[in-house]
Amino acid sequence: GTYALPEAQVDRFLMKVLVGYPSEEEEFVIVERVTGSAYEPFAVADTDQLLELQAQCRKTYVEPALIQYAVRLAATTRQPDKYLTYGASPRASIHMIECARALAFLRGRDYALPQDVVDIVPDVIRHRLVLSYEALAEGLTPDELIKRLMQKVRPPEKPMQAHVRVEAQPQPQGQARTPAQS
């Protein structure tokens, strides 16, 4: 059989994306592709191209106000609450920013917006929340608690000015970022 992973292991997953059933049209395409003639895969990018895209994505600017927003969201889940036994670890803040950066890049921007963070919060946090017995007894879900959290912790109103923006700088192994570097 299978066993539930401990919270410390679950926390290492970047996201928990909920995928519903496909529409009839989508399912038709799936069945047609699976049962049809043999499909010959082809490369759409090589390793060097993928590494270059990762490097470009890493340069996507995330302003400090968005980082603070992600930190506040995660920290708020760790405050005592009758519905939460355990909240999100600092990995959640890191993953929210990395996912927001990737989403902004996929949306064709070299900077992240508050909406990029808002859009990824449920997928990044839902599996990190351990609901209390009271929450489970009331039939609450992690997504319902995340909605409440996002109403409580609002995203920044407007982005910083363009002249303040700087690219993310990789840190040497073992060195922490100082506030002056942020």
Short mmCIF file of C-alpha atoms in Angstrom, two decimals, residues 20-35:
data_model
loop_
_atom_site.label_atom_id
_atom_site.label_comp_id
_atom_site.label_asym_id
_atom_site.label_seq_id
_atom_site.Cartn_x
_atom_site.Cartn_y
_atom_site.Cartn_z
CA GLY A 20 -9.99 18.07 -12.22
CA TYR A 21 -11.55 15.85 -14.83
CA PRO A 22 -11.15 16.89 -18.46
CA SER A 23 -14.11 18.14 -20.47
CA GLU A 24 -15.63 15.69 -22.97
CA GLU A 25 -13.76 17.41 -25.80
CA GLU A 26 -10.44 17.21 -23.93
CA GLU A 27 -11.05 13.59 -23.02
CA PHE A 28 -11.80 12.80 -26.67
CA VAL A 29 -8.42 14.25 -27.69
CA ILE A 30 -6.68 12.28 -24.92
CA VAL A 31 -8.28 8.99 -25.95
CA GLU A 32 -7.61 9.67 -29.63
CA ARG A 33 -3.93 10.37 -28.96
CA VAL A 34 -3.44 7.36 -26.68
CA THR A 35 -5.26 4.85 -28.88
#
